[in-house]
PDB file of C-alpha atoms in Angstrom:
ATOM      1  CA  MET A   1      -4.961  10.596 -38.482  1.00 47.00           C
ATOM      2  CA  THR A   2      -4.581  11.944 -34.753  1.00 49.00           C
ATOM      3  CA  THR A   3      -4.632   9.886 -31.685  1.00 50.00           C
ATOM      4  CA  THR A   4      -5.603  10.965 -28.300  1.00 55.00           C
ATOM      5  CA  THR A   5      -4.044   9.830 -25.203  1.00 71.00           C
ATOM      6  CA  ALA A   6      -6.123   9.122 -22.152  1.00 77.00           C
ATOM      7  CA  PRO A   7      -5.280  11.337 -19.308  1.00 89.00           C
ATOM      8  CA  ALA A   8      -3.409   9.854 -16.149  1.00 94.00           C
ATOM      9  CA  ALA A   9      -5.348   8.644 -13.382  1.00 95.00           C
ATOM     10  CA  VAL A  10      -3.209  10.665 -10.899  1.00 96.00           C
ATOM     11  CA  SER A  11      -0.989  13.436 -11.758  1.00 96.00           C
ATOM     12  CA  LEU A  12       0.787  15.384  -9.063  1.00 96.00           C
ATOM     13  CA  ARG A  13       3.419  17.855 -10.404  1.00 96.00           C
ATOM     14  CA  GLY A  14       5.657  19.819  -7.811  1.00 95.00           C
ATOM     15  CA  VAL A  15       3.194  19.504  -4.976  1.00 96.00           C
ATOM     16  CA  HIS A  16       4.344  21.298  -1.697  1.00 95.00           C
ATOM     17  CA  LYS A  17       2.115  21.311   1.497  1.00 94.00           C
ATOM     18  CA  SER A  18       3.291  22.464   4.933  1.00 93.00           C
ATOM     19  CA  ARG A  19       1.668  21.649   8.252  1.00 87.00           C
ATOM     20  CA  GLY A  20       2.714  24.730  10.448  1.00 86.00           C
ATOM     21  CA  ALA A  21       6.401  24.699  10.473  1.00 84.00           C
ATOM     22  CA  VAL A  22       6.563  20.974   9.216  1.00 86.00           C
ATOM     23  CA  ARG A  23       7.013  20.584   5.270  1.00 89.00           C
ATOM     24  CA  ALA A  24       4.756  17.394   5.113  1.00 91.00           C
ATOM     25  CA  VAL A  25       5.152  17.369   1.218  1.00 93.00           C
ATOM     26  CA  ALA A  26       8.038  18.816  -0.388  1.00 92.00           C
ATOM     27  CA  GLY A  27       7.788  18.794  -4.305  1.00 93.00           C
ATOM     28  CA  VAL A  28       6.215  15.469  -4.789  1.00 93.00           C
ATOM     29  CA  GLY A  29       5.788  14.388  -8.520  1.00 94.00           C
ATOM     30  CA  LEU A  30       3.807  11.471  -9.013  1.00 95.00           C
ATOM     31  CA  VAL A  31       2.051   9.952 -12.371  1.00 95.00           C
ATOM     32  CA  ILE A  32      -0.272   6.914 -12.114  1.00 95.00           C
ATOM     33  CA  ALA A  33      -1.559   5.351 -15.282  1.00 93.00           C
ATOM     34  CA  PRO A  34      -5.140   3.844 -15.491  1.00 92.00           C
ATOM     35  CA  GLY A  35      -5.422   0.399 -14.127  1.00 90.00           C
ATOM     36  CA  GLU A  36      -2.288   0.644 -11.972  1.00 92.00           C
ATOM     37  CA  ILE A  37      -2.265  -0.442  -8.504  1.00 91.00           C
ATOM     38  CA  VAL A  38       0.264   1.519  -6.608  1.00 94.00           C
ATOM     39  CA  ALA A  39       1.378   1.311  -2.859  1.00 93.00           C
ATOM     40  CA  LEU A  40       2.426   4.475  -1.094  1.00 92.00           C
ATOM     41  CA  LEU A  41       5.053   3.467   1.599  1.00 88.00           C
ATOM     42  CA  GLY A  42       7.027   5.576   4.088  1.00 83.00           C
ATOM     43  CA  PRO A  43       7.865   5.866   7.790  1.00 80.00           C
ATOM     44  CA  ASN A  44       5.692   7.845  10.204  1.00 80.00           C
ATOM     45  CA  GLY A  45       5.584  11.395   9.293  1.00 82.00           C
ATOM     46  CA  ALA A  46       6.691  10.708   5.703  1.00 85.00           C
ATOM     47  CA  GLY A  47       3.821  12.670   4.358  1.00 89.00           C
ATOM     48  CA  LYS A  48       1.559   9.878   3.048  1.00 90.00           C
ATOM     49  CA  SER A  49      -1.772  11.167   4.497  1.00 89.00           C
ATOM     50  CA  THR A  50      -0.953  14.603   3.748  1.00 93.00           C
ATOM     51  CA  ALA A  51      -0.377  13.546  -0.024  1.00 93.00           C
ATOM     52  CA  VAL A  52      -3.720  11.483   0.181  1.00 93.00           C
ATOM     53  CA  ASP A  53      -5.429  14.717   1.349  1.00 93.00           C
ATOM     54  CA  VAL A  54      -4.077  16.872  -1.345  1.00 95.00           C
ATOM     55  CA  LEU A  55      -4.855  14.292  -3.953  1.00 95.00           C
ATOM     56  CA  LEU A  56      -8.586  14.134  -2.787  1.00 95.00           C
ATOM     57  CA  GLY A  57      -8.884  17.885  -2.631  1.00 95.00           C
ATOM     58  CA  LEU A  58      -9.451  17.665   1.185  1.00 94.00           C
ATOM     59  CA  THR A  59      -6.668  20.303   1.500  1.00 94.00           C
ATOM     60  CA  ALA A  60      -5.179  22.675  -0.949  1.00 95.00           C
ATOM     61  CA  PRO A  61      -1.411  22.378  -2.014  1.00 95.00           C
ATOM     62  CA  ASP A  62       0.640  25.279  -1.206  1.00 95.00           C
ATOM     63  CA  ALA A  63       2.280  25.038  -4.690  1.00 96.00           C
ATOM     64  CA  GLY A  64       2.026  22.594  -7.445  1.00 95.00           C
ATOM     65  CA  GLU A  65      -0.867  20.944  -9.508  1.00 96.00           C
ATOM     66  CA  VAL A  66      -2.981  17.862  -8.712  1.00 97.00           C
ATOM     67  CA  ARG A  67      -5.212  16.329 -11.542  1.00 97.00           C
ATOM     68  CA  LEU A  68      -7.275  13.256 -11.492  1.00 97.00           C
ATOM     69  CA  PHE A  69      -8.097  11.892 -14.954  1.00 96.00           C
ATOM     70  CA  GLY A  70      -7.311  15.351 -16.321  1.00 96.00           C
ATOM     71  CA  ARG A  71      -9.657  17.151 -13.960  1.00 96.00           C
ATOM     72  CA  THR A  72      -9.433  18.903 -10.516  1.00 97.00           C
ATOM     73  CA  PRO A  73      -9.713  16.714  -7.696  1.00 96.00           C
ATOM     74  CA  ARG A  74     -13.345  18.310  -6.939  1.00 95.00           C
ATOM     75  CA  GLN A  75     -14.499  17.895 -10.587  1.00 96.00           C
ATOM     76  CA  ALA A  76     -13.277  14.194 -10.444  1.00 96.00           C
ATOM     77  CA  VAL A  77     -15.208  13.471  -7.106  1.00 93.00           C
ATOM     78  CA  VAL A  78     -18.255  15.227  -8.392  1.00 93.00           C
ATOM     79  CA  ALA A  79     -18.220  13.295 -11.428  1.00 94.00           C
ATOM     80  CA  GLY A  80     -18.065   9.801  -9.360  1.00 94.00           C
ATOM     81  CA  LEU A  81     -14.460   8.910 -10.636  1.00 96.00           C
ATOM     82  CA  VAL A  82     -13.091   8.599  -7.204  1.00 96.00           C
ATOM     83  CA  GLY A  83     -13.797   6.688  -3.993  1.00 95.00           C
ATOM     84  CA  ALA A  84     -11.725   6.769  -0.977  1.00 94.00           C
ATOM     85  CA  VAL A  85     -11.539   5.015   2.489  1.00 92.00           C
ATOM     86  CA  LEU A  86      -9.711   7.201   4.878  1.00 89.00           C
ATOM     87  CA  GLN A  87      -7.731   6.101   7.862  1.00 83.00           C
ATOM     88  CA  ASP A  88     -10.032   8.223  10.123  1.00 81.00           C
ATOM     89  CA  GLY A  89     -13.342   7.698   8.162  1.00 83.00           C
ATOM     90  CA  VAL A  90     -16.464   7.743  10.242  1.00 87.00           C
ATOM     91  CA  LEU A  91     -20.069   6.626   9.740  1.00 91.00           C
ATOM     92  CA  LEU A  92     -23.161   8.508  10.486  1.00 90.00           C
ATOM     93  CA  GLU A  93     -23.981   7.674  14.257  1.00 90.00           C
ATOM     94  CA  GLY A  94     -27.010   5.733  14.679  1.00 89.00           C
ATOM     95  CA  ALA A  95     -27.766   4.939  10.998  1.00 95.00           C
ATOM     96  CA  THR A  96     -27.549   1.438   9.720  1.00 96.00           C
ATOM     97  CA  VAL A  97     -24.916   0.644   7.108  1.00 96.00           C
ATOM     98  CA  ALA A  98     -27.466   0.386   4.447  1.00 97.00           C
ATOM     99  CA  GLU A  99     -28.697   3.889   5.224  1.00 96.00           C
ATOM    100  CA  VAL A 100     -25.323   5.231   5.139  1.00 96.00           C
ATOM    101  CA  VAL A 101     -24.473   3.754   1.801  1.00 96.00           C
ATOM    102  CA  GLY A 102     -27.886   4.859   0.565  1.00 96.00           C
ATOM    103  CA  LEU A 103     -27.155   8.500   1.651  1.00 95.00           C
ATOM    104  CA  VAL A 104     -23.898   8.443  -0.274  1.00 95.00           C
ATOM    105  CA  ALA A 105     -25.646   6.935  -3.326  1.00 95.00           C
ATOM    106  CA  ALA A 106     -27.961   9.896  -3.225  1.00 95.00           C
ATOM    107  CA  LEU A 107     -25.130  12.203  -3.984  1.00 92.00           C
ATOM    108  CA  HIS A 108     -24.048  10.613  -7.179  1.00 92.00           C
ATOM    109  CA  ARG A 109     -25.726  10.874 -10.676  1.00 90.00           C
ATOM    110  CA  ASN A 110     -25.320   7.301 -11.588  1.00 92.00           C
ATOM    111  CA  PRO A 111     -24.602   5.105  -8.510  1.00 95.00           C
ATOM    112  CA  LEU A 112     -24.547   1.570  -7.855  1.00 95.00           C
ATOM    113  CA  PRO A 113     -27.600   0.133  -6.499  1.00 96.00           C
ATOM    114  CA  VAL A 114     -27.074   0.134  -2.642  1.00 96.00           C
ATOM    115  CA  ALA A 115     -27.452  -3.884  -2.518  1.00 96.00           C
ATOM    116  CA  GLU A 116     -24.721  -4.206  -5.251  1.00 95.00           C
ATOM    117  CA  ALA A 117     -22.304  -1.851  -3.289  1.00 94.00           C
ATOM    118  CA  LEU A 118     -22.793  -3.851  -0.200  1.00 94.00           C
ATOM    119  CA  ALA A 119     -22.216  -7.121  -1.907  1.00 92.00           C
ATOM    120  CA  ARG A 120     -19.202  -5.812  -3.669  1.00 89.00           C
ATOM    121  CA  ALA A 121     -17.757  -4.769  -0.230  1.00 89.00           C
ATOM    122  CA  GLY A 122     -18.781  -7.919   1.437  1.00 87.00           C
ATOM    123  CA  ALA A 123     -20.891  -5.805   3.636  1.00 91.00           C
ATOM    124  CA  ASP A 124     -24.467  -7.220   2.712  1.00 91.00           C
ATOM    125  CA  ASP A 125     -24.331  -9.263   5.768  1.00 92.00           C
ATOM    126  CA  ILE A 126     -24.070  -6.188   8.256  1.00 94.00           C
ATOM    127  CA  ALA A 127     -26.394  -3.869   6.056  1.00 95.00           C
ATOM    128  CA  ARG A 128     -28.999  -3.624   8.930  1.00 96.00           C
ATOM    129  CA  ARG A 129     -26.435  -3.031  11.682  1.00 95.00           C
ATOM    130  CA  ARG A 130     -26.149   0.401  13.091  1.00 95.00           C
ATOM    131  CA  SER A 131     -22.725   2.054  12.830  1.00 92.00           C
ATOM    132  CA  THR A 132     -22.230   1.925  16.786  1.00 92.00           C
ATOM    133  CA  GLU A 133     -22.720  -1.921  16.576  1.00 93.00           C
ATOM    134  CA  LEU A 134     -19.704  -2.566  14.212  1.00 92.00           C
ATOM    135  CA  SER A 135     -16.398  -4.037  14.962  1.00 89.00           C
ATOM    136  CA  GLY A 136     -13.394  -2.542  13.301  1.00 85.00           C
ATOM    137  CA  GLY A 137     -13.309  -4.848  10.372  1.00 86.00           C
ATOM    138  CA  GLN A 138     -17.157  -4.365   9.751  1.00 90.00           C
ATOM    139  CA  ARG A 139     -16.650  -0.530   9.914  1.00 91.00           C
ATOM    140  CA  LYS A 140     -13.935  -0.714   7.281  1.00 89.00           C
ATOM    141  CA  ARG A 141     -16.126  -2.969   5.064  1.00 90.00           C
ATOM    142  CA  ALA A 142     -19.086  -0.343   5.483  1.00 93.00           C
ATOM    143  CA  LEU A 143     -16.793   2.445   4.357  1.00 93.00           C
ATOM    144  CA  LEU A 144     -15.422   0.367   1.400  1.00 92.00           C
ATOM    145  CA  ALA A 145     -19.105  -0.081   0.454  1.00 93.00           C
ATOM    146  CA  ALA A 146     -19.695   3.655   0.669  1.00 95.00           C
ATOM    147  CA  ALA A 147     -16.568   4.077  -1.422  1.00 94.00           C
ATOM    148  CA  LEU A 148     -17.607   1.840  -4.196  1.00 93.00           C
ATOM    149  CA  VAL A 149     -21.203   3.416  -4.552  1.00 95.00           C
ATOM    150  CA  PRO A 150     -20.092   5.604  -7.628  1.00 94.00           C
ATOM    151  CA  ASP A 151     -18.307   2.581  -9.143  1.00 94.00           C
ATOM    152  CA  PRO A 152     -15.132   4.861  -9.082  1.00 95.00           C
ATOM    153  CA  ASP A 153     -12.407   4.551 -11.698  1.00 95.00           C
ATOM    154  CA  LEU A 154      -9.867   5.566  -8.863  1.00 96.00           C
ATOM    155  CA  LEU A 155     -10.002   3.960  -5.581  1.00 95.00           C
ATOM    156  CA  VAL A 156      -7.796   5.923  -2.824  1.00 95.00           C
ATOM    157  CA  LEU A 157      -7.159   3.838   0.555  1.00 92.00           C
ATOM    158  CA  ASP A 158      -5.375   5.641   3.391  1.00 89.00           C
ATOM    159  CA  GLU A 159      -4.059   3.003   5.784  1.00 85.00           C
ATOM    160  CA  PRO A 160      -7.137   0.916   5.234  1.00 82.00           C
ATOM    161  CA  THR A 161      -6.265  -2.004   7.371  1.00 82.00           C
ATOM    162  CA  ALA A 162      -4.719  -0.218  10.364  1.00 76.00           C
ATOM    163  CA  ALA A 163      -5.754  -1.808  13.479  1.00 70.00           C
ATOM    164  CA  LEU A 164      -7.400  -4.717  11.790  1.00 75.00           C
ATOM    165  CA  ASP A 165      -6.831  -8.265  12.675  1.00 78.00           C
ATOM    166  CA  VAL A 166      -5.171 -10.636  10.090  1.00 82.00           C
ATOM    167  CA  GLN A 167      -8.659 -12.213   9.091  1.00 81.00           C
ATOM    168  CA  SER A 168     -10.066  -8.779   8.487  1.00 79.00           C
ATOM    169  CA  ARG A 169      -7.251  -7.780   6.664  1.00 82.00           C
ATOM    170  CA  HIS A 170      -7.420 -10.608   4.239  1.00 83.00           C
ATOM    171  CA  ARG A 171     -11.125 -10.027   3.876  1.00 81.00           C
ATOM    172  CA  PHE A 172     -10.588  -6.422   2.911  1.00 82.00           C
ATOM    173  CA  TRP A 173      -8.073  -7.206   0.395  1.00 85.00           C
ATOM    174  CA  ALA A 174     -10.038 -10.033  -1.227  1.00 84.00           C
ATOM    175  CA  THR A 175     -12.890  -7.312  -1.903  1.00 82.00           C
ATOM    176  CA  THR A 176     -10.533  -4.814  -2.900  1.00 82.00           C
ATOM    177  CA  ARG A 177      -8.992  -7.446  -5.658  1.00 83.00           C
ATOM    178  CA  GLU A 178     -12.443  -7.885  -6.988  1.00 82.00           C
ATOM    179  CA  HIS A 179     -12.676  -4.176  -7.624  1.00 81.00           C
ATOM    180  CA  THR A 180      -9.189  -4.040  -9.311  1.00 82.00           C
ATOM    181  CA  ALA A 181      -9.996  -7.058 -11.453  1.00 83.00           C
ATOM    182  CA  ARG A 182     -12.570  -4.744 -13.325  1.00 84.00           C
ATOM    183  CA  GLY A 183      -9.461  -2.539 -14.575  1.00 85.00           C
ATOM    184  CA  ARG A 184      -9.692   0.163 -11.957  1.00 90.00           C
ATOM    185  CA  THR A 185      -6.901   2.242 -10.379  1.00 94.00           C
ATOM    186  CA  VAL A 186      -5.913   1.921  -6.964  1.00 94.00           C
ATOM    187  CA  LEU A 187      -3.605   3.959  -4.689  1.00 95.00           C
ATOM    188  CA  PHE A 188      -3.063   2.843  -1.021  1.00 93.00           C
ATOM    189  CA  ALA A 189      -1.064   4.121   1.785  1.00 90.00           C
ATOM    190  CA  THR A 190       0.134   1.413   4.177  1.00 84.00           C
ATOM    191  CA  HIS A 191       2.546   0.438   6.894  1.00 77.00           C
ATOM    192  CA  HIS A 192       2.090  -3.238   5.983  1.00 76.00           C
ATOM    193  CA  LEU A 193       5.222  -4.033   3.653  1.00 78.00           C
ATOM    194  CA  GLU A 194       3.718  -7.387   3.035  1.00 80.00           C
ATOM    195  CA  GLU A 195       0.469  -5.933   1.608  1.00 83.00           C
ATOM    196  CA  ALA A 196       2.631  -3.739  -0.911  1.00 85.00           C
ATOM    197  CA  GLN A 197       4.630  -6.841  -1.801  1.00 84.00           C
ATOM    198  CA  GLU A 198       1.553  -8.782  -2.506  1.00 84.00           C
ATOM    199  CA  PHE A 199      -0.988  -6.628  -3.743  1.00 87.00           C
ATOM    200  CA  ALA A 200       0.789  -3.739  -5.780  1.00 89.00           C
ATOM    201  CA  ASP A 201       2.218  -3.466  -9.178  1.00 88.00           C
ATOM    202  CA  ARG A 202       4.189  -0.508  -8.207  1.00 93.00           C
ATOM    203  CA  VAL A 203       5.681   0.939  -5.001  1.00 91.00           C
ATOM    204  CA  VAL A 204       6.213   4.664  -4.154  1.00 93.00           C
ATOM    205  CA  LEU A 205       8.440   5.308  -1.186  1.00 90.00           C
ATOM    206  CA  LEU A 206       8.070   8.484   0.696  1.00 90.00           C
ATOM    207  CA  ASP A 207      10.562  10.067   3.292  1.00 88.00           C
ATOM    208  CA  SER A 208      10.583  13.485   4.823  1.00 88.00           C
ATOM    209  CA  GLY A 209       7.956  14.627   2.117  1.00 91.00           C
ATOM    210  CA  LYS A 210       9.857  13.440  -0.951  1.00 91.00           C
ATOM    211  CA  VAL A 211       9.766  10.541  -3.160  1.00 92.00           C
ATOM    212  CA  ILE A 212      12.992   8.596  -2.818  1.00 88.00           C
ATOM    213  CA  ALA A 213      12.114   5.406  -4.711  1.00 88.00           C
ATOM    214  CA  ASP A 214       9.594   4.600  -7.278  1.00 92.00           C
ATOM    215  CA  GLY A 215       9.181   1.180  -9.378  1.00 90.00           C
ATOM    216  CA  THR A 216       8.135  -2.213  -9.017  1.00 87.00           C
ATOM    217  CA  VAL A 217       8.629  -4.401  -5.830  1.00 80.00           C
ATOM    218  CA  ALA A 218      11.475  -6.089  -7.716  1.00 79.00           C
ATOM    219  CA  ARG A 219      13.056  -2.993  -8.835  1.00 81.00           C
ATOM    220  CA  ILE A 220      12.957  -1.396  -5.309  1.00 79.00           C
ATOM    221  CA  ARG A 221      14.611  -4.301  -3.844  1.00 73.00           C
ATOM    222  CA  THR A 222      17.481  -4.424  -6.381  1.00 69.00           C
ATOM    223  CA  ALA A 223      17.858  -0.662  -5.822  1.00 68.00           C
ATOM    224  CA  VAL A 224      19.599  -1.914  -2.519  1.00 67.00           C
ATOM    225  CA  SER A 225      22.690  -3.869  -2.983  1.00 64.00           C
ATOM    226  CA  GLY A 226      23.062  -7.167  -1.517  1.00 75.00           C
ATOM    227  CA  ARG A 227      21.406 -10.707  -1.404  1.00 84.00           C
ATOM    228  CA  VAL A 228      20.252 -13.265   1.310  1.00 88.00           C
ATOM    229  CA  ILE A 229      21.551 -16.646   1.433  1.00 93.00           C
ATOM    230  CA  SER A 230      19.330 -19.156   3.287  1.00 93.00           C
ATOM    231  CA  ALA A 231      20.610 -22.542   4.083  1.00 95.00           C
ATOM    232  CA  ALA A 232      19.606 -25.451   6.281  1.00 95.00           C
ATOM    233  CA  LEU A 233      22.391 -25.811   8.906  1.00 93.00           C
ATOM    234  CA  PRO A 234      21.108 -27.363  12.357  1.00 90.00           C
ATOM    235  CA  GLY A 235      23.032 -26.349  15.443  1.00 86.00           C
ATOM    236  CA  ALA A 236      25.405 -23.832  13.728  1.00 88.00           C
ATOM    237  CA  ASP A 237      27.479 -21.410  15.688  1.00 91.00           C
ATOM    238  CA  LEU A 238      26.453 -17.848  14.361  1.00 92.00           C
ATOM    239  CA  ALA A 239      29.726 -16.219  15.401  1.00 92.00           C
ATOM    240  CA  PRO A 240      31.893 -17.977  12.667  1.00 93.00           C
ATOM    241  CA  LEU A 241      29.132 -17.355  10.153  1.00 95.00           C
ATOM    242  CA  ARG A 242      29.374 -13.632  10.703  1.00 93.00           C
ATOM    243  CA  ALA A 243      33.059 -13.712  10.051  1.00 94.00           C
ATOM    244  CA  LEU A 244      32.655 -15.439   6.533  1.00 95.00           C
ATOM    245  CA  PRO A 245      33.879 -12.934   3.630  1.00 95.00           C
ATOM    246  CA  GLY A 246      31.080 -11.052   2.039  1.00 91.00           C
ATOM    247  CA  VAL A 247      28.637 -11.556   5.176  1.00 92.00           C
ATOM    248  CA  ARG A 248      26.985  -8.375   6.525  1.00 87.00           C
ATOM    249  CA  ALA A 249      24.625 -10.015   9.183  1.00 86.00           C
ATOM    250  CA  VAL A 250      23.339 -13.407  10.168  1.00 92.00           C
ATOM    251  CA  GLN A 251      20.087 -14.550  11.578  1.00 89.00           C
ATOM    252  CA  ALA A 252      19.063 -18.071  12.841  1.00 91.00           C
ATOM    253  CA  ARG A 253      15.429 -19.223  12.115  1.00 89.00           C
ATOM    254  CA  GLY A 254      15.058 -22.704  13.545  1.00 89.00           C
ATOM    255  CA  ASP A 255      17.187 -25.062  11.649  1.00 91.00           C
ATOM    256  CA  ARG A 256      18.107 -22.495   8.919  1.00 94.00           C
ATOM    257  CA  VAL A 257      20.471 -19.717   8.751  1.00 94.00           C
ATOM    258  CA  LEU A 258      19.921 -16.388   6.819  1.00 92.00           C
ATOM    259  CA  LEU A 259      23.139 -14.562   5.804  1.00 93.00           C
ATOM    260  CA  GLU A 260      22.612 -10.835   4.602  1.00 87.00           C
ATOM    261  CA  CYS A 261      25.551 -10.594   2.017  1.00 89.00           C
ATOM    262  CA  ALA A 262      27.137  -7.726   0.278  1.00 83.00           C
ATOM    263  CA  ASP A 263      28.868 -10.434  -1.916  1.00 88.00           C
ATOM    264  CA  SER A 264      26.845 -13.459  -2.151  1.00 90.00           C
ATOM    265  CA  ASP A 265      29.066 -15.274  -4.501  1.00 92.00           C
ATOM    266  CA  THR A 266      32.250 -14.993  -2.205  1.00 94.00           C
ATOM    267  CA  ALA A 267      29.985 -15.702   0.802  1.00 94.00           C
ATOM    268  CA  LEU A 268      28.424 -18.848  -0.492  1.00 95.00           C
ATOM    269  CA  ARG A 269      31.843 -20.516  -1.595  1.00 95.00           C
ATOM    270  CA  ALA A 270      33.184 -19.761   2.064  1.00 95.00           C
ATOM    271  CA  LEU A 271      30.015 -21.016   3.605  1.00 95.00           C
ATOM    272  CA  LEU A 272      30.104 -24.488   1.675  1.00 95.00           C
ATOM    273  CA  ALA A 273      33.784 -24.776   2.354  1.00 95.00           C
ATOM    274  CA  ALA A 274      33.543 -24.295   5.875  1.00 94.00           C
ATOM    275  CA  HIS A 275      30.131 -26.175   6.138  1.00 94.00           C
ATOM    276  CA  PRO A 276      29.966 -28.763   3.557  1.00 93.00           C
ATOM    277  CA  ASN A 277      26.703 -30.270   5.346  1.00 93.00           C
ATOM    278  CA  ALA A 278      24.833 -27.134   4.459  1.00 93.00           C
ATOM    279  CA  HIS A 279      21.942 -28.039   2.334  1.00 94.00           C
ATOM    280  CA  ASP A 280      18.664 -26.608   0.781  1.00 94.00           C
ATOM    281  CA  VAL A 281      20.595 -23.518  -0.138  1.00 95.00           C
ATOM    282  CA  GLU A 282      18.789 -20.623  -1.525  1.00 93.00           C
ATOM    283  CA  VAL A 283      19.909 -17.087  -2.841  1.00 91.00           C
ATOM    284  CA  THR A 284      17.479 -14.316  -3.049  1.00 83.00           C
ATOM    285  CA  ALA A 285      17.407 -10.635  -3.448  1.00 75.00           C
ATOM    286  CA  LEU A 286      16.695  -8.622  -0.212  1.00 71.00           C
ATOM    287  CA  GLY A 287      13.104  -8.532   0.610  1.00 69.00           C
ATOM    288  CA  LEU A 288      11.112  -5.380   0.500  1.00 72.00           C
ATOM    289  CA  GLU A 289      11.375  -4.647   4.244  1.00 71.00           C
ATOM    290  CA  ALA A 290      15.226  -4.625   4.121  1.00 71.00           C
ATOM    291  CA  ALA A 291      14.977  -2.305   1.082  1.00 73.00           C
ATOM    292  CA  PHE A 292      12.553  -0.082   2.975  1.00 75.00           C
ATOM    293  CA  LEU A 293      14.652   0.318   5.864  1.00 73.00           C
ATOM    294  CA  ALA A 294      17.838   0.945   3.864  1.00 71.00           C
ATOM    295  CA  LEU A 295      16.275   3.545   1.608  1.00 74.00           C
ATOM    296  CA  THR A 296      14.659   5.547   4.438  1.00 72.00           C
ATOM    297  CA  GLY A 297      17.819   5.166   6.536  1.00 64.00           C
ATOM    298  CA  GLN A 298      15.999   3.614   9.407  1.00 56.00           C
ATOM    299  CA  GLU A 299      18.593   1.102   9.983  1.00 50.00           C
ATOM    300  CA  ASP A 300      20.853   4.021  11.195  1.00 46.00           C
ATOM    301  CA  ARG A 301      18.133   5.553  13.238  1.00 43.00           C
TER     302      ARG A 301
END
């Protein structure tokens, strides 16, 4: 008896891509299984958008191999397996949202009905609006509706919520969650660390065109040594707290103090000995933002 293994949703092997004299992607290897939700993080110039362009077949790699569900990017897109919302995506000027989505639907063999794609993207209320009349959040919903028309197995989002207000961001992610609830694969590049922390199963961190970390949010956080002690300590003088053994940095947030520690056990004992009135004490791993800064070296830049 033989068994067959479904191909990876995304497979990049040894991918290189230069933009002029800049090596934007330098030997990236990445495999994403069907059904995973993966966040692609990195500072400006890390190579996120170039990696997305190569993955979608919008630009050819200088070296390496790209496969989506075992196919070339072009084959996967033509088959309707891939939908994308790009950072600089545009809508046909003068057309209504429904017309744009209908035009995209006409390019696919088995598209969703236009009304269903609009409803899934939460864009049915703007179906009759022209592209020139849309706000930033409405335009992203229209682009998402167009991306969902083929009912894709892989949804690729490049900085999808850039420049959106908080309410629009929440609405966009609520819509995307409904799509992933159907077991689909999502890869999104973002600058919003909280989005990665809340939405992704896995984080891939790029810097200078290379993958420098890959794992769950918890794994990325634990890759950076240290913990944070948070305690209620009204009116505390921060200078003595910084001098406690095992403490690297101190912040005050209202009546609470946050101690970033290299050795949280030693620091906690010293804190309670010096401040027995400290209460509501919590010890947690470093947040994703701290891990991001440490792993990319931005704390020192």
